[in-house]
CSV table of C-alpha atoms and ligand atoms in Angstrom, one decimal:
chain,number,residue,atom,x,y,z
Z,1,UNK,CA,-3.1,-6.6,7.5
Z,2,UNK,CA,-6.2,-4.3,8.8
Z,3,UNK,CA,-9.4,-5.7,9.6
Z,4,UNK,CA,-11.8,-6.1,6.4
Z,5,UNK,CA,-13.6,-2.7,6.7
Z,6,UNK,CA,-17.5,-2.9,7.2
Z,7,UNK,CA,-18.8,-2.4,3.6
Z,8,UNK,CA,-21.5,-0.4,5.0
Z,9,UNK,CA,-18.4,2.1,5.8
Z,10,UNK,CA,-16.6,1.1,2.8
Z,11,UNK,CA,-19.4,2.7,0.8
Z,12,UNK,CA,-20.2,5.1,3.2
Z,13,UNK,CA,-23.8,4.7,3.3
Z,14,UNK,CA,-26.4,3.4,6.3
Z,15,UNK,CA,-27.6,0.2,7.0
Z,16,UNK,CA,-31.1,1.1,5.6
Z,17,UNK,CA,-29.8,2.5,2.2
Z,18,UNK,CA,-31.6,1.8,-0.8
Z,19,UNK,CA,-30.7,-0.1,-4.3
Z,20,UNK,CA,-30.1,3.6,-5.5
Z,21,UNK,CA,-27.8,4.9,-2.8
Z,22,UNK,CA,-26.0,2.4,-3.1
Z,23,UNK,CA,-25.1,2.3,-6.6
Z,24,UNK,CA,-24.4,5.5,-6.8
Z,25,UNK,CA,-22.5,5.6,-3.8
Z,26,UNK,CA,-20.6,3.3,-5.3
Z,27,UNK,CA,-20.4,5.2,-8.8
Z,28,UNK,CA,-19.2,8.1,-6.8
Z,29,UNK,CA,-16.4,6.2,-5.3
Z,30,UNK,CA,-15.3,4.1,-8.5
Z,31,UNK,CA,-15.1,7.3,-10.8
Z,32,UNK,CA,-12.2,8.4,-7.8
Z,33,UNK,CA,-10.4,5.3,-7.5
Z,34,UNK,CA,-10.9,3.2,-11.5
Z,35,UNK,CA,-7.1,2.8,-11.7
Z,36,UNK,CA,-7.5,3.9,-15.1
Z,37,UNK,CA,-8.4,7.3,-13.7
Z,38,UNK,CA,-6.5,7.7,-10.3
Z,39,UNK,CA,-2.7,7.6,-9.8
Z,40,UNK,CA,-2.8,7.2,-6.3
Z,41,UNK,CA,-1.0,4.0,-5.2
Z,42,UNK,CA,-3.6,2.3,-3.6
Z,43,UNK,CA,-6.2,3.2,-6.3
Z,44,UNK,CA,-6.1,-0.6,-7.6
Z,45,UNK,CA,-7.0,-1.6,-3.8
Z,46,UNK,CA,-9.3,0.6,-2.8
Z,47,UNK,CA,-11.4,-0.1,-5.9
Z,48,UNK,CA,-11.5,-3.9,-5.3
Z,49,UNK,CA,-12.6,-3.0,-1.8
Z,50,UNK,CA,-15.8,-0.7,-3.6
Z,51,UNK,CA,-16.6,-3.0,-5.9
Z,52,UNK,CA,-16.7,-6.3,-3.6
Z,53,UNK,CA,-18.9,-3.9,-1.2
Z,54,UNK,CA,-21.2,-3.3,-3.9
Z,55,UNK,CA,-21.0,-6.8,-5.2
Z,56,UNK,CA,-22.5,-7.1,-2.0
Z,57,UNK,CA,-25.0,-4.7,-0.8
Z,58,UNK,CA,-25.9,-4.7,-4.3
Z,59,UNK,CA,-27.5,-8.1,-4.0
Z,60,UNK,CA,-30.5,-8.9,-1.7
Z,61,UNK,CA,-29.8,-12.5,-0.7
Z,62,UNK,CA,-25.9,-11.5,-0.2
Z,63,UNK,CA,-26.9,-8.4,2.0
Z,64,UNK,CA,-29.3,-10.4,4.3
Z,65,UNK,CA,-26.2,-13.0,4.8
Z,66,UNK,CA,-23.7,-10.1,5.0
Z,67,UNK,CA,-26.3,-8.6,7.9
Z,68,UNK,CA,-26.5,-11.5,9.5
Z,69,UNK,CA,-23.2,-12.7,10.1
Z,70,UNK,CA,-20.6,-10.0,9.1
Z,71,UNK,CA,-17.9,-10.6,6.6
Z,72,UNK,CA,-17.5,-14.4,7.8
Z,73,UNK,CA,-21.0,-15.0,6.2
Z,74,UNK,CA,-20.1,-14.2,3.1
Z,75,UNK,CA,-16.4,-15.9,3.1
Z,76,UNK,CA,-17.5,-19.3,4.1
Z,77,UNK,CA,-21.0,-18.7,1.2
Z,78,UNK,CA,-19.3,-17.3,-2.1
Z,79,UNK,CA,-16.3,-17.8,-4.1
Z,80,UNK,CA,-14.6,-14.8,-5.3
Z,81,UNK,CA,-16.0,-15.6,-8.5
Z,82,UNK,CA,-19.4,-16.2,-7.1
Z,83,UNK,CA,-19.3,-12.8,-5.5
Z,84,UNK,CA,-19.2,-10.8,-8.8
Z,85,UNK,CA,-21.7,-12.4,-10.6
Z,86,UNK,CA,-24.3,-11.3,-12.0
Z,87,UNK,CA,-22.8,-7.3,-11.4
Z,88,UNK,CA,-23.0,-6.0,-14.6
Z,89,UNK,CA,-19.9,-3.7,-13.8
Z,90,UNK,CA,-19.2,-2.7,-17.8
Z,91,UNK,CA,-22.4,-1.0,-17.3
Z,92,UNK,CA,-22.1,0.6,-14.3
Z,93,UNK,CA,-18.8,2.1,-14.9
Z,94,UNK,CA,-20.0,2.8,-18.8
Z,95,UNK,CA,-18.4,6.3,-19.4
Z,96,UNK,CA,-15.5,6.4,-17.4
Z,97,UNK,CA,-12.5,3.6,-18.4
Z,98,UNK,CA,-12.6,0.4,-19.8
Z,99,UNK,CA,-15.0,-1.3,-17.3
Z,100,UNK,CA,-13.9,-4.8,-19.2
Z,101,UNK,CA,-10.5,-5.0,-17.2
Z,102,UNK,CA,-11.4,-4.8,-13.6
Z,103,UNK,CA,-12.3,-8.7,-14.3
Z,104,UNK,CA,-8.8,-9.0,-15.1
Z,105,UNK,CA,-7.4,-7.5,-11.6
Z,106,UNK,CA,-9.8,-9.9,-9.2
Z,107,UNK,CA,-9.0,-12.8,-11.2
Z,108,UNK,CA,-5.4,-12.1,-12.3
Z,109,UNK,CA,-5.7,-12.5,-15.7
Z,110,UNK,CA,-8.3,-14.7,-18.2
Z,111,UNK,CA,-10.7,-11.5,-19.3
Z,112,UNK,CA,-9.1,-12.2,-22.6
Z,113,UNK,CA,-7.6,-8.7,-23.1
Z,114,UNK,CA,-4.3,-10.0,-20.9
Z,115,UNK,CA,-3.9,-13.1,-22.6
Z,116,UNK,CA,-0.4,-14.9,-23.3
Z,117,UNK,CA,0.6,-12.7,-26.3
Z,118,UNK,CA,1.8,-9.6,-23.9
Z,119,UNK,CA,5.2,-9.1,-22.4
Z,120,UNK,CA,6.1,-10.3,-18.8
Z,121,UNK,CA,5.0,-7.7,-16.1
Z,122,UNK,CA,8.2,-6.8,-13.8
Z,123,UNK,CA,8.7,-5.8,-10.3
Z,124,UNK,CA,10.9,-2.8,-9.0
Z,125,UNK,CA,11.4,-2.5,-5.3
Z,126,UNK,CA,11.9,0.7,-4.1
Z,127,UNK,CA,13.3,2.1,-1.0
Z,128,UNK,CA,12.6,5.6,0.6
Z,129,UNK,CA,13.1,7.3,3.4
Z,130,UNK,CA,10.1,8.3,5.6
Z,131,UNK,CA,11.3,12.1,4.5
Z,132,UNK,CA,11.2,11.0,0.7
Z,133,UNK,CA,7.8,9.2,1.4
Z,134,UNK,CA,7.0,12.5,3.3
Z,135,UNK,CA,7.5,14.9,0.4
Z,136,UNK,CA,7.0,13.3,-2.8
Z,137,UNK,CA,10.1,11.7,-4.2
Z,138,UNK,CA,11.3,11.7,-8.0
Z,139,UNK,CA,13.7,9.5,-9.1
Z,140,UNK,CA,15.6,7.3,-11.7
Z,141,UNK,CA,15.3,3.8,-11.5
Z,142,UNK,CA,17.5,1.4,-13.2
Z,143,UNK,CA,15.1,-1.5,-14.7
Z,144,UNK,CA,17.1,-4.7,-16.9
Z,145,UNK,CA,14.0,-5.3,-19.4
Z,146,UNK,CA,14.2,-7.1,-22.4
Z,147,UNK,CA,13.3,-4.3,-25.4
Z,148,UNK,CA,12.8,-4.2,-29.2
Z,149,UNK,CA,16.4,-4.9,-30.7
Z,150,UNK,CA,16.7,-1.2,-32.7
Z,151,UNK,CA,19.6,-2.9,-34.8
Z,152,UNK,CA,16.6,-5.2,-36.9
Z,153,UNK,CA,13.5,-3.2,-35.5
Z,154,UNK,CA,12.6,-6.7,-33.8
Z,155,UNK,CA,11.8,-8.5,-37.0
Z,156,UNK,CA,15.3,-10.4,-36.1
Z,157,UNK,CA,16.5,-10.6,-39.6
Z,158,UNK,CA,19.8,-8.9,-40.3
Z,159,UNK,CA,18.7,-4.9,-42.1
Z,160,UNK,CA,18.3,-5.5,-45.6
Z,161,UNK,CA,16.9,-8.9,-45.4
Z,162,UNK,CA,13.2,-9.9,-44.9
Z,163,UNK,CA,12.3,-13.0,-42.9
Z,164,UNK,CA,10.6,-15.5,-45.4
Z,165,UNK,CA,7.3,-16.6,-44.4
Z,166,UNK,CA,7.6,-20.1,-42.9
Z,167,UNK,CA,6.1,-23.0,-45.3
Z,168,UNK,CA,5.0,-25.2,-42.7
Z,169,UNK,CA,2.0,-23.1,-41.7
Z,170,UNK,CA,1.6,-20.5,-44.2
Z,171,UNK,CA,2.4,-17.7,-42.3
Z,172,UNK,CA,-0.1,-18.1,-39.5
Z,173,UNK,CA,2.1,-19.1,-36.7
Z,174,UNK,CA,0.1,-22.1,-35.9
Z,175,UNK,CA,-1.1,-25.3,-37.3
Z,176,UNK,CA,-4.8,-26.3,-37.7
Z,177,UNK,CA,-5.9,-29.8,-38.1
Z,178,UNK,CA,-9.0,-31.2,-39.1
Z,179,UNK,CA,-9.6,-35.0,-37.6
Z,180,UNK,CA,-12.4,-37.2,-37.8
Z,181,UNK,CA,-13.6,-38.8,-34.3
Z,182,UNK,CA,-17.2,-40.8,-33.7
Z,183,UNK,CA,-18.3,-37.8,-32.6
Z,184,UNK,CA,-17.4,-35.6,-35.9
Z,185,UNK,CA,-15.0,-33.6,-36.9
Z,186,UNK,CA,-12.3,-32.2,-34.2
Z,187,UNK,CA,-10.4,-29.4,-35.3
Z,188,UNK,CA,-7.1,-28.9,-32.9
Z,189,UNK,CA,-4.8,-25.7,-33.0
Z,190,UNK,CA,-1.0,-26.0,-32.5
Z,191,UNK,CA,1.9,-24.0,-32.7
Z,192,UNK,CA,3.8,-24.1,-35.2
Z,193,UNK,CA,7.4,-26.1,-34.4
Z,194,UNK,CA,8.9,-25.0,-37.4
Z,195,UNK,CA,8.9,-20.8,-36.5
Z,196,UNK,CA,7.5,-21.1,-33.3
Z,197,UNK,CA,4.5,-19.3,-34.0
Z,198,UNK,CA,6.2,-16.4,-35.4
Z,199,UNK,CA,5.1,-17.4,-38.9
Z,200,UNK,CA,8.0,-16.4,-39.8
Z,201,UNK,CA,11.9,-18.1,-40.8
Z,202,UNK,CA,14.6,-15.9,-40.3
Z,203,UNK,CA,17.1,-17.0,-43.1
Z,204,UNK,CA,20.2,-14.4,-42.3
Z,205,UNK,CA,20.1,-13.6,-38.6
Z,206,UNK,CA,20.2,-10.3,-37.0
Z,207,UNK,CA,23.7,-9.9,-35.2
Z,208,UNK,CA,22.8,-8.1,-32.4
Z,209,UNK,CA,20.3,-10.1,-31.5
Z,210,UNK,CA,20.7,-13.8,-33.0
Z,211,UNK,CA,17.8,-13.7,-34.8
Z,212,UNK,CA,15.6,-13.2,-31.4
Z,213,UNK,CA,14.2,-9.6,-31.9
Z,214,UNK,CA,15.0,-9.4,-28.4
Z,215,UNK,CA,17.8,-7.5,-26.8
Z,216,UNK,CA,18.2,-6.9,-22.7
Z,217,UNK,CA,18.7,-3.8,-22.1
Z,218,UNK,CA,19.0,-1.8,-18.6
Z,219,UNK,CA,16.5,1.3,-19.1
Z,220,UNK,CA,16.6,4.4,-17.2
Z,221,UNK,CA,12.8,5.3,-16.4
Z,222,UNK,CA,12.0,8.0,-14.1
Z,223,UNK,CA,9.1,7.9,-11.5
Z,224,UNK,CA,7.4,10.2,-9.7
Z,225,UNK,CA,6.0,8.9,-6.1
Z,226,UNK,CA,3.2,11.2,-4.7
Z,227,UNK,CA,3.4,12.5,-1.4
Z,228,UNK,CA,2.1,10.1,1.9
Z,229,UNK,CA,2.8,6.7,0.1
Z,230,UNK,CA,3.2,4.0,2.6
Z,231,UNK,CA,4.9,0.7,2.3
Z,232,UNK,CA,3.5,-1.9,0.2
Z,233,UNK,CA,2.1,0.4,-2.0
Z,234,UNK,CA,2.9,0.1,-5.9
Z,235,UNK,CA,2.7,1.9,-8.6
Z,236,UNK,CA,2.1,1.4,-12.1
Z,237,UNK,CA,3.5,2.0,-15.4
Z,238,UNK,CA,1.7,0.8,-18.3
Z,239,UNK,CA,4.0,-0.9,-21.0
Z,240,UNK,CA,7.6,-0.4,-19.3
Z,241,UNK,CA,7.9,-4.1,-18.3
Z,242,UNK,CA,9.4,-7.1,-20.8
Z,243,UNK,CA,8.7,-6.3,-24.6
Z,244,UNK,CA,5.8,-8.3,-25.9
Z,245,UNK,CA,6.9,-12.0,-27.3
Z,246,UNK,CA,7.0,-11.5,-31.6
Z,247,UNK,CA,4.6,-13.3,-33.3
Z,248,UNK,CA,3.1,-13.3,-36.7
Z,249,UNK,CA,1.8,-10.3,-37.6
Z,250,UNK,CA,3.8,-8.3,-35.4
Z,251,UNK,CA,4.7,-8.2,-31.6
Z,252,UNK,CA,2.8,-7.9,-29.1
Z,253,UNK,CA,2.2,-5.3,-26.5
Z,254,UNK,CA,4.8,-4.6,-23.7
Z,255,UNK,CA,4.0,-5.6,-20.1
Z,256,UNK,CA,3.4,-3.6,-17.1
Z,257,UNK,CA,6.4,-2.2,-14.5
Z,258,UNK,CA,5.3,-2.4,-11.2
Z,259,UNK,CA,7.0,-0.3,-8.5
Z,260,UNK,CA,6.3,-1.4,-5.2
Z,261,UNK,CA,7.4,1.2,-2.3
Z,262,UNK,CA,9.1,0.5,0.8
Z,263,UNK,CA,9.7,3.5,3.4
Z,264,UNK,CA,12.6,2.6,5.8
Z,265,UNK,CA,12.0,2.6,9.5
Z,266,UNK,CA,12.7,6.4,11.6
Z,267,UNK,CA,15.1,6.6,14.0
Z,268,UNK,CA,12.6,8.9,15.6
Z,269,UNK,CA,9.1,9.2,14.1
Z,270,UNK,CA,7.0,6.6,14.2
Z,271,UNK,CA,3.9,6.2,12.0
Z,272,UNK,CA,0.2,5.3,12.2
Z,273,UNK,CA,-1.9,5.8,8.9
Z,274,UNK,CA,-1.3,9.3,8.3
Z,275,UNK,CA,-0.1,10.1,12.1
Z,276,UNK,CA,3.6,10.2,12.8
Z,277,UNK,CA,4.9,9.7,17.2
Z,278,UNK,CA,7.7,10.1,19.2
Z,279,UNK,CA,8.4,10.5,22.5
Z,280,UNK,CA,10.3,12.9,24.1
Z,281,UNK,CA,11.6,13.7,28.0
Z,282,UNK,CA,11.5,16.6,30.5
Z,283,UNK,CA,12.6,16.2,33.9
Z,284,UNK,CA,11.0,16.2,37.0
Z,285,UNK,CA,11.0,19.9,37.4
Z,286,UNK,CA,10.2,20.6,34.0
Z,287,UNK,CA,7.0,18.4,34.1
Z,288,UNK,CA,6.1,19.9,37.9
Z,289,UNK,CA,7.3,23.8,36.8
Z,290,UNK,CA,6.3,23.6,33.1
Z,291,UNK,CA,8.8,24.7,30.2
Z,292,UNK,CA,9.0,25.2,26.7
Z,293,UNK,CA,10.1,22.2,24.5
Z,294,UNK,CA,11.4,22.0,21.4
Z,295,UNK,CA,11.1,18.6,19.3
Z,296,UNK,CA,11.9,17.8,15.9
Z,297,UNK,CA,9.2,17.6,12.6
Z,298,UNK,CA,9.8,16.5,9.0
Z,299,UNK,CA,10.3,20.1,8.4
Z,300,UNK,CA,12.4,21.3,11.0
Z,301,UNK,CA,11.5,21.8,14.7
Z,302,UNK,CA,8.5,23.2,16.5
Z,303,UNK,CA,7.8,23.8,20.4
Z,304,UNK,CA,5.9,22.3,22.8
Z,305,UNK,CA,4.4,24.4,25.7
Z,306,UNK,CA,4.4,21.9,28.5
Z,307,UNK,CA,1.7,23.2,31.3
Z,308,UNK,CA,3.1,22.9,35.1
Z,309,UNK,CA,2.1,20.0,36.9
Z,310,UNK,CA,2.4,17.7,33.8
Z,311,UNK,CA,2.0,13.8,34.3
Z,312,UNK,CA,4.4,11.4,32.4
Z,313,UNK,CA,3.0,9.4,29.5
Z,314,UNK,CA,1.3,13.4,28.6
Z,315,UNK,CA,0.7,12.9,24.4
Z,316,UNK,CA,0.5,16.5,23.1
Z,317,UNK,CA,-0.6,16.8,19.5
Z,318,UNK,CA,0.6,19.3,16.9
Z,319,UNK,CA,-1.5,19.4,14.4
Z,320,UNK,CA,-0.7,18.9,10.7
Z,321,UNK,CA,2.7,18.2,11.1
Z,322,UNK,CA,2.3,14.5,10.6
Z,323,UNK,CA,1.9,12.8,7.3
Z,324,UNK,CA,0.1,14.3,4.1
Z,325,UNK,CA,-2.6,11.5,3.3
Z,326,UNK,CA,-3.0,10.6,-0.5
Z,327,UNK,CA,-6.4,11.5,-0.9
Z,328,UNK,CA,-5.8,15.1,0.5
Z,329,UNK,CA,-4.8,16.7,4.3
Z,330,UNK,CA,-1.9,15.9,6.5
Z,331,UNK,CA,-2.5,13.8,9.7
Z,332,UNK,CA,-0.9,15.1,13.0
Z,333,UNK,CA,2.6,14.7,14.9
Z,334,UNK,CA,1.8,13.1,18.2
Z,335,UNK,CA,4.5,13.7,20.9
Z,336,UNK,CA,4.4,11.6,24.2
Z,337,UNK,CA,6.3,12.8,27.0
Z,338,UNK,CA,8.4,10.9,29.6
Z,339,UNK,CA,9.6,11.9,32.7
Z,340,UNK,CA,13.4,11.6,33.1
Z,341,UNK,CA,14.7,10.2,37.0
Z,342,UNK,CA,17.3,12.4,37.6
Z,343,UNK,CA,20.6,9.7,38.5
Z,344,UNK,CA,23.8,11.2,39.6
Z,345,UNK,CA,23.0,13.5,42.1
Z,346,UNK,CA,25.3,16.2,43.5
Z,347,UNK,CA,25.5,15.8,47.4
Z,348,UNK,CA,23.8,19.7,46.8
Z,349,UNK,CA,21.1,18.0,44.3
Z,350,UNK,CA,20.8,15.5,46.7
Z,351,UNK,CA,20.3,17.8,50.2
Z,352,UNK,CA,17.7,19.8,47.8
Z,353,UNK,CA,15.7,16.7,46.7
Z,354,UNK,CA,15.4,15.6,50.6
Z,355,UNK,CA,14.1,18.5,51.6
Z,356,UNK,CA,11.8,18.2,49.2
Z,357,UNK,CA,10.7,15.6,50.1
Z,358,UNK,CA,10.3,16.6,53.7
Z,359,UNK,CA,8.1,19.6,52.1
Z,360,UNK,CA,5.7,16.4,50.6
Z,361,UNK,CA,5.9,14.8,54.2
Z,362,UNK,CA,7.9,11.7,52.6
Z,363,UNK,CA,10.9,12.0,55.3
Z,364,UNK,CA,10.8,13.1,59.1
Z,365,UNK,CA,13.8,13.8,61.4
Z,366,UNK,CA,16.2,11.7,59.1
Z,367,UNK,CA,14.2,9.0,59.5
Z,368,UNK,CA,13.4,7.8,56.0
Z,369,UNK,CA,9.7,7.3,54.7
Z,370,UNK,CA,10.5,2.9,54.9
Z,371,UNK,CA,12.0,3.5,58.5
Z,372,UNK,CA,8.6,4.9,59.3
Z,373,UNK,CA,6.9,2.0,57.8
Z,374,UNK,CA,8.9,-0.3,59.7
Z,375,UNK,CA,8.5,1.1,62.8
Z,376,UNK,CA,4.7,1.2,62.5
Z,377,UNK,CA,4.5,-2.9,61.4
Z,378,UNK,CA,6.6,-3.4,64.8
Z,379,UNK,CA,4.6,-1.5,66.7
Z,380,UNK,CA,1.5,-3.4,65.5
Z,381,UNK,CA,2.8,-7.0,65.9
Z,382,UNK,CA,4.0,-5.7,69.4
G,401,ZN,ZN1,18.1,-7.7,-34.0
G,402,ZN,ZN1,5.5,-21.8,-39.1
């Protein structure tokens, strides 16, 4: 996990910004990221992070604490829940989305429009490799859902019958009762055992589905991941997951598929937000002579001119040939250079490296340079 980003930066606005520039700062960046507007993978996260900067900077007392002592101030002082009160976000985001869900995605559920009567949400882990990740990727994915059986339409009675409504609650799926207490009149709310809240008995059973409405089904859906997505990102596709439970009056809404991305390790790139590194070698006399070197990209391979006199542990950088980033631009391929030891030597090799090193004044009349070393300790104990 990263650091928690300085909301200052989050916002991108200065220490000494007013009410104003903040707000619309933060309008600015919401109307990119709502996930009701932006496909981009980490939309959802990115407008948390907005939103709990602006639930902060937002509010006086939470901006001198947040001044004061950095994120751990406000941690240790607020409750998630504390933190977003009294933000009026419908209005803020009035005009672009439905403002009234966002509750839903800090507090998992509860804002009343997610409630119980909506199918399961379901989980697809993807793999892709860092070329995939690289370029885009479209694919078919193979999701077991439960659906709509088409045999009865769902209803679960066989075609050509009609469930009965169920006598035990009128058709309403749930039974209300009225019951005096010392304190007046309690009314409780219960589902019906009799249907099971469906408000509904089926008397002949659909076949293909035993009456359920339900069938499993494995469905082909297709999805279309955007170029630069990193691991852990997910995306979402509104109504693919488990069909809604049936109910009276109907069934209710389908849940959500979410595909969650995982890009495989490179055998040769490695990568850093939108940056991708490797390293590569030269040997000694291509690092002290210079040469041209060719190393491999995403798209192929590109050269490297490598200056004489280069050190080991060089990076050179070619630009835009890293990762393209998800809100626009490609990061850069940094290549590192290590010098290789040459092992093995030829007894030719090895005459030429020792007069080499004669030339650099490391090895004098076959003494060698630790000889010389020797010789001088001795001669200073003596
Ligand atoms: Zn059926
Ligand atoms: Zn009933």
């Amino acid at each position: 996990m990263p650091d928690k980003r300085d909301y200052y930066d989050v916002l991108g606005v200065s220490k000494d910004a007013g009410d104003k520039e903040v707000k619309s700062a933060y309008r600015k960046l919401a109307m990119k990221y709502h996930p009701d507007r932006s496909d981009a993978p980490d939309a959802e996260e990115r407008f948390k992070e907005i939103s709990e900067a602006y639930a902060v900077l937002s509010d006086p007392q939470k901006r001198r604490q947040y001044d004061q002592f950095g994120h751990s101030g406000i941690s240790g002082q607020y409750s998630q829940e504390d933190l977003f009160r009294g933000v009026d976000f419908e209005d803020l985001l009035r005009g672009f989305g439905g403002g009234g869900s966002i509750f839903d995605m800090f507090f998992g559920g509860g804002g009343g429009s997610r409630g119980p009567s909506r199918g399961r949400d379901l989980r697809f882990d993807l793999d892709l490799s860092l070329e995939e990740a690289a370029s885009g990727h479209e694919t078919t994915i193979q999701v077991p859902r439960s659906e709509n059986c088409p045999t009865c339409n769902g209803s679960g009675a066989r075609p050509g019958t009609n469930p009965a409504s169920c006598g035990n609650c009128h058709g309403s799926g749930h039974i209300t009762r009225a019951q005096q207490t010392p304190f007046g009149q309690m009314i409780s709310s219960t589902t019906c055992p009799k249907c099971g809240g469906r408000g509904q008995i089926i008397t002949s059973p659909c076949e293909d589905c035993n009456g359920s409405g339900r069938v499993r089904r494995v469905r082909r859906i297709n999805v279309k991941i955007p170029a630069g997505v990193e691991s852990g990102q997910h995306l979402k596709l509104r109504g693919q997951g488990e069909a809604g439970p049936v109910g009276s009056g109907g069934s209710a809404p389908s849940g959500d598929l979410y595909v969650f991305v995982n890009v495989r390790p490179h055998p040769v790139f490695r990568r850093i937000d939108d940056d991708l590194l490797q390293e590569s070698h030269v040997s000694i006399t291509q690092a002290a002579l210079g040469t041209d070197l060719e190393v491999p990209t995403l798209d192929g391979r590109a050269k490297i001119k490598v200056p004489p006199g280069t050190q080991s542990g060089t990076v050179f950088r070619l630009r835009g040939k890293g990762m393209p980033s998800l809100h626009g631009g490609t990061g850069d391929m940094h290549v590192k250079l290590n010098l290789r030891t040459p092992t093995n030597l030829t007894s030719r090799q090895r005459q030429l490296l020792e007069e080499l090193a004669r030339e650099f004044g490391e090895q004098k009349q076959g003494k060698s340079f630790i000889d010389k070393i020797v010789d001088e300790v001795k001669g200073a104990v003596q």
